[in-house]
Amino acid sequence: MTEEVALPQAPDEAREVFGECFPEAVRYAELLADAGVTRGLIGPREVPRLWERHLLNCAVLSEVVPEGVTVCDVGSGAGLPGIPLALVRPDLKITLLEPLLRRTNFLQEVVELLGLDHVTVVRGRAEEVLGSLQPVHVVTARAVAPLDRLAGWGVPLLRPYGEMLALKGDTAEEEINGARAALSKLGVVDTEVLHVGEGVVDPTSTVVRVVVGESPGGVRFAAKRAKAARTSRTRRRR
């Protein structure tokens, strides 16, 4: 039997960050603390720190996401960081990509309950949707995999000159150093570590920013992307 843990009251910072969507953020926190726990999407021990460690930690990612772009949240899980980002940035068009059915069911329920018309839920793995999912400007991820593996999934989903923003911890620099060879093969031209959420979360959220050139995914994915584009054009003519 799952131990019931009370959701703490939202901190003042949450009202400031979520603004007009604060009631929806509270509802999302309630859903995570209830259905999210009973369905095994988050652990009960995470409930007391849902606001600081999860919702606000993810929402401040908006500081480094460009205006009006398309976003794919890879391995979205319970909707982190995709849903907090959607709540604070209605200008974005966001796809929550998640392979597990019980998670996509939860995500779809949340999207409908919160009225997030600019969010789409897609079930699948990144490597499976390559070619069927339109390339995006930004890929986001949190607690999915080490950077080299994560880049292998996320970078090919990007448009030329797009970027992947991965929420990471204290080992961000080490992950970049260990992944440089893999990143180079994937067409990555620049990497940096950013710190966001000053005055909102303590410690600040650490983000690894990975920027690609004109060939996201490198040579390996160029032919597959070109084939998908030709197929898409053929379908439009019919």
GROMACS .gro file of C-alpha atoms in nm:
model
  238
    1MET     CA    1   0.000   0.000   0.000
    2THR     CA    2   0.136   0.344  -0.097
    3GLU     CA    3   0.199   0.574   0.196
    4GLU     CA    4   0.000   0.895   0.163
    5VAL     CA    5   0.210   1.211   0.193
    6ALA     CA    6   0.058   1.559   0.210
    7LEU     CA    7   0.139   1.808  -0.064
    8PRO     CA    8   0.287   2.125   0.092
    9GLN     CA    9   0.144   2.465   0.017
   10ALA     CA   10   0.286   2.633  -0.290
   11PRO     CA   11   0.571   2.876  -0.212
   12ASP     CA   12   0.543   3.244  -0.301
   13GLU     CA   13   0.791   3.193  -0.584
   14ALA     CA   14   0.541   2.964  -0.758
   15ARG     CA   15   0.282   3.242  -0.780
   16GLU     CA   16   0.540   3.470  -0.940
   17VAL     CA   17   0.676   3.212  -1.185
   18PHE     CA   18   0.344   3.064  -1.302
   19GLY     CA   19   0.150   3.392  -1.296
   20GLU     CA   20  -0.197   3.355  -1.445
   21CYS     CA   21  -0.147   2.979  -1.472
   22PHE     CA   22  -0.079   2.939  -1.099
   23PRO     CA   23  -0.415   2.760  -1.039
   24GLU     CA   24  -0.327   2.513  -1.314
   25ALA     CA   25   0.017   2.461  -1.160
   26VAL     CA   26  -0.148   2.381  -0.825
   27ARG     CA   27  -0.380   2.136  -0.997
   28TYR     CA   28  -0.085   1.968  -1.167
   29ALA     CA   29   0.099   1.940  -0.835
   30GLU     CA   30  -0.212   1.781  -0.683
   31LEU     CA   31  -0.232   1.531  -0.969
   32LEU     CA   32   0.135   1.439  -0.927
   33ALA     CA   33   0.091   1.396  -0.551
   34ASP     CA   34  -0.216   1.175  -0.602
   35ALA     CA   35  -0.239   0.985  -0.931
   36GLY     CA   36   0.130   1.038  -1.003
   37VAL     CA   37   0.221   0.846  -0.688
   38THR     CA   38  -0.045   0.575  -0.708
   39ARG     CA   39   0.046   0.502  -1.071
   40GLY     CA   40   0.416   0.487  -0.989
   41LEU     CA   41   0.520   0.794  -1.189
   42ILE     CA   42   0.688   0.959  -0.892
   43GLY     CA   43   0.787   0.827  -0.550
   44PRO     CA   44   0.591   0.931  -0.240
   45ARG     CA   45   0.907   1.080  -0.090
   46GLU     CA   46   0.911   1.337  -0.371
   47VAL     CA   47   0.574   1.486  -0.271
   48PRO     CA   48   0.708   1.718   0.007
   49ARG     CA   49   0.954   1.870  -0.239
   50LEU     CA   50   0.736   1.873  -0.550
   51TRP     CA   51   0.734   2.251  -0.581
   52GLU     CA   52   1.102   2.332  -0.534
   53ARG     CA   53   1.268   2.023  -0.676
   54HIS     CA   54   1.030   1.948  -0.961
   55LEU     CA   55   0.781   2.214  -1.074
   56LEU     CA   56   0.989   2.526  -1.016
   57ASN     CA   57   1.313   2.351  -1.105
   58CYS     CA   58   1.158   2.273  -1.446
   59ALA     CA   59   0.963   2.595  -1.499
   60VAL     CA   60   1.278   2.810  -1.481
   61LEU     CA   61   1.405   2.630  -1.791
   62SER     CA   62   1.186   2.883  -1.974
   63GLU     CA   63   1.459   3.143  -1.915
   64VAL     CA   64   1.671   2.987  -2.192
   65VAL     CA   65   1.402   2.869  -2.436
   66PRO     CA   66   1.360   3.107  -2.734
   67GLU     CA   67   1.024   3.268  -2.803
   68GLY     CA   68   0.764   3.096  -3.020
   69VAL     CA   69   0.958   2.780  -3.101
   70THR     CA   70   0.862   2.412  -3.125
   71VAL     CA   71   0.976   2.188  -2.841
   72CYS     CA   72   0.995   1.811  -2.792
   73ASP     CA   73   1.025   1.688  -2.433
   74VAL     CA   74   1.201   1.352  -2.470
   75GLY     CA   75   1.120   1.085  -2.211
   76SER     CA   76   0.863   1.316  -2.058
   77GLY     CA   77   0.759   1.071  -1.785
   78ALA     CA   78   0.522   1.251  -1.552
   79GLY     CA   79   0.553   1.566  -1.766
   80LEU     CA   80   0.877   1.710  -1.633
   81PRO     CA   81   0.996   1.951  -1.760
   82GLY     CA   82   0.739   1.972  -2.043
   83ILE     CA   83   0.424   2.058  -1.848
   84PRO     CA   84   0.572   2.326  -1.617
   85LEU     CA   85   0.734   2.476  -1.926
   86ALA     CA   86   0.398   2.473  -2.107
   87LEU     CA   87   0.228   2.646  -1.813
   88VAL     CA   88   0.469   2.940  -1.816
   89ARG     CA   89   0.517   2.958  -2.194
   90PRO     CA   90   0.190   2.948  -2.394
   91ASP     CA   91   0.389   3.077  -2.693
   92LEU     CA   92   0.557   2.739  -2.736
   93LYS     CA   93   0.427   2.438  -2.927
   94ILE     CA   94   0.528   2.140  -2.714
   95THR     CA   95   0.530   1.766  -2.781
   96LEU     CA   96   0.556   1.533  -2.481
   97LEU     CA   97   0.730   1.221  -2.608
   98GLU     CA   98   0.705   0.915  -2.384
   99PRO     CA   99   0.718   0.541  -2.468
  100LEU     CA  100   0.522   0.393  -2.174
  101LEU     CA  101   0.144   0.371  -2.205
  102ARG     CA  102   0.062   0.435  -1.838
  103ARG     CA  103   0.265   0.755  -1.855
  104THR     CA  104   0.117   0.878  -2.181
  105ASN     CA  105  -0.231   0.811  -2.041
  106PHE     CA  106  -0.147   1.028  -1.741
  107LEU     CA  107   0.003   1.299  -1.959
  108GLN     CA  108  -0.302   1.309  -2.185
  109GLU     CA  109  -0.530   1.342  -1.882
  110VAL     CA  110  -0.320   1.628  -1.744
  111VAL     CA  111  -0.310   1.810  -2.078
  112GLU     CA  112  -0.690   1.789  -2.109
  113LEU     CA  113  -0.761   1.882  -1.745
  114LEU     CA  114  -0.532   2.185  -1.760
  115GLY     CA  115  -0.654   2.295  -2.104
  116LEU     CA  116  -0.306   2.295  -2.257
  117ASP     CA  117  -0.407   2.332  -2.621
  118HIS     CA  118  -0.049   2.398  -2.729
  119VAL     CA  119   0.070   2.059  -2.598
  120THR     CA  120   0.055   1.723  -2.780
  121VAL     CA  121   0.125   1.383  -2.626
  122VAL     CA  122   0.299   1.126  -2.846
  123ARG     CA  123   0.371   0.769  -2.742
  124GLY     CA  124   0.700   0.635  -2.869
  125ARG     CA  125   1.075   0.636  -2.839
  126ALA     CA  126   1.283   0.909  -2.999
  127GLU     CA  127   1.442   0.670  -3.246
  128GLU     CA  128   1.099   0.541  -3.349
  129VAL     CA  129   0.943   0.880  -3.429
  130LEU     CA  130   1.238   1.011  -3.628
  131GLY     CA  131   1.096   1.100  -3.968
  132SER     CA  132   0.732   1.097  -3.858
  133LEU     CA  133   0.769   1.377  -3.603
  134GLN     CA  134   0.842   1.716  -3.754
  135PRO     CA  135   1.193   1.837  -3.655
  136VAL     CA  136   1.179   2.086  -3.367
  137HIS     CA  137   1.376   2.392  -3.264
  138VAL     CA  138   1.438   2.268  -2.908
  139VAL     CA  139   1.458   1.929  -2.740
  140THR     CA  140   1.424   1.920  -2.361
  141ALA     CA  141   1.495   1.638  -2.117
  142ARG     CA  142   1.533   1.572  -1.747
  143ALA     CA  143   1.672   1.266  -1.569
  144VAL     CA  144   1.648   1.053  -1.884
  145ALA     CA  145   2.002   0.924  -1.949
  146PRO     CA  146   2.370   1.022  -1.949
  147LEU     CA  147   2.444   1.300  -2.199
  148ASP     CA  148   2.602   1.082  -2.469
  149ARG     CA  149   2.300   0.849  -2.487
  150LEU     CA  150   2.050   1.132  -2.444
  151ALA     CA  151   2.207   1.323  -2.732
  152GLY     CA  152   2.183   1.013  -2.951
  153TRP     CA  153   1.807   1.015  -2.898
  154GLY     CA  154   1.734   1.387  -2.886
  155VAL     CA  155   1.971   1.556  -3.131
  156PRO     CA  156   1.834   1.382  -3.446
  157LEU     CA  157   1.490   1.527  -3.364
  158LEU     CA  158   1.621   1.881  -3.404
  159ARG     CA  159   1.596   2.120  -3.695
  160PRO     CA  160   1.925   2.250  -3.836
  161TYR     CA  161   2.085   2.490  -3.586
  162GLY     CA  162   1.847   2.376  -3.312
  163GLU     CA  163   1.944   2.302  -2.954
  164MET     CA  164   1.893   2.045  -2.682
  165LEU     CA  165   1.843   2.169  -2.325
  166ALA     CA  166   1.902   1.898  -2.065
  167LEU     CA  167   1.843   1.957  -1.696
  168LYS     CA  168   2.141   1.803  -1.519
  169GLY     CA  169   2.312   1.801  -1.180
  170ASP     CA  170   2.656   1.876  -1.042
  171THR     CA  171   2.827   1.643  -1.289
  172ALA     CA  172   2.720   1.843  -1.596
  173GLU     CA  173   3.074   1.947  -1.693
  174GLU     CA  174   3.201   1.590  -1.650
  175GLU     CA  175   2.921   1.458  -1.871
  176ILE     CA  176   3.008   1.707  -2.144
  177ASN     CA  177   3.376   1.613  -2.130
  178GLY     CA  178   3.295   1.243  -2.145
  179ALA     CA  179   3.053   1.285  -2.434
  180ARG     CA  180   3.253   1.512  -2.665
  181ALA     CA  181   3.337   1.243  -2.921
  182ALA     CA  182   2.976   1.122  -2.940
  183LEU     CA  183   2.846   1.478  -2.962
  184SER     CA  184   3.083   1.562  -3.248
  185LYS     CA  185   2.960   1.263  -3.450
  186LEU     CA  186   2.602   1.383  -3.396
  187GLY     CA  187   2.673   1.719  -3.559
  188VAL     CA  188   2.700   1.918  -3.235
  189VAL     CA  189   2.894   2.243  -3.281
  190ASP     CA  190   2.875   2.393  -2.932
  191THR     CA  191   2.802   2.299  -2.570
  192GLU     CA  192   2.775   2.502  -2.251
  193VAL     CA  193   2.651   2.476  -1.895
  194LEU     CA  194   2.387   2.730  -1.789
  195HIS     CA  195   2.244   2.808  -1.446
  196VAL     CA  196   1.884   2.928  -1.436
  197GLY     CA  197   1.632   3.018  -1.168
  198GLU     CA  198   1.836   3.267  -0.968
  199GLY     CA  199   1.614   3.390  -0.684
  200VAL     CA  200   1.355   3.120  -0.752
  201VAL     CA  201   1.522   2.787  -0.674
  202ASP     CA  202   1.818   2.718  -0.448
  203PRO     CA  203   2.043   2.580  -0.577
  204THR     CA  204   1.978   2.709  -0.927
  205SER     CA  205   1.888   2.461  -1.200
  206THR     CA  206   2.177   2.337  -1.411
  207VAL     CA  207   2.114   2.309  -1.784
  208VAL     CA  208   2.342   2.157  -2.046
  209ARG     CA  209   2.287   2.337  -2.376
  210VAL     CA  210   2.385   2.142  -2.687
  211VAL     CA  211   2.374   2.329  -3.021
  212VAL     CA  212   2.377   2.153  -3.357
  213GLY     CA  213   2.486   2.273  -3.699
  214GLU     CA  214   2.320   2.212  -4.033
  215SER     CA  215   2.311   1.830  -3.992
  216PRO     CA  216   2.142   1.732  -3.662
  217GLY     CA  217   2.237   1.374  -3.584
  218GLY     CA  218   2.532   1.383  -3.820
  219VAL     CA  219   2.580   1.187  -4.142
  220ARG     CA  220   2.417   0.878  -3.994
  221PHE     CA  221   2.072   1.039  -3.989
  222ALA     CA  222   2.096   1.260  -4.299
  223ALA     CA  223   1.967   0.996  -4.543
  224LYS     CA  224   1.681   0.894  -4.314
  225ARG     CA  225   1.575   1.256  -4.271
  226ALA     CA  226   1.588   1.321  -4.647
  227LYS     CA  227   1.381   1.009  -4.717
  228ALA     CA  228   1.118   1.119  -4.462
  229ALA     CA  229   1.101   1.463  -4.627
  230ARG     CA  230   1.046   1.308  -4.971
  231THR     CA  231   0.772   1.083  -4.834
  232SER     CA  232   0.604   1.382  -4.670
  233ARG     CA  233   0.607   1.580  -4.998
  234THR     CA  234   0.461   1.284  -5.187
  235ARG     CA  235   0.175   1.255  -4.938
  236ARG     CA  236   0.095   1.626  -4.968
  237ARG     CA  237   0.063   1.601  -5.347
  238ARG     CA  238  -0.197   1.325  -5.320
   0.00000   0.00000   0.00000
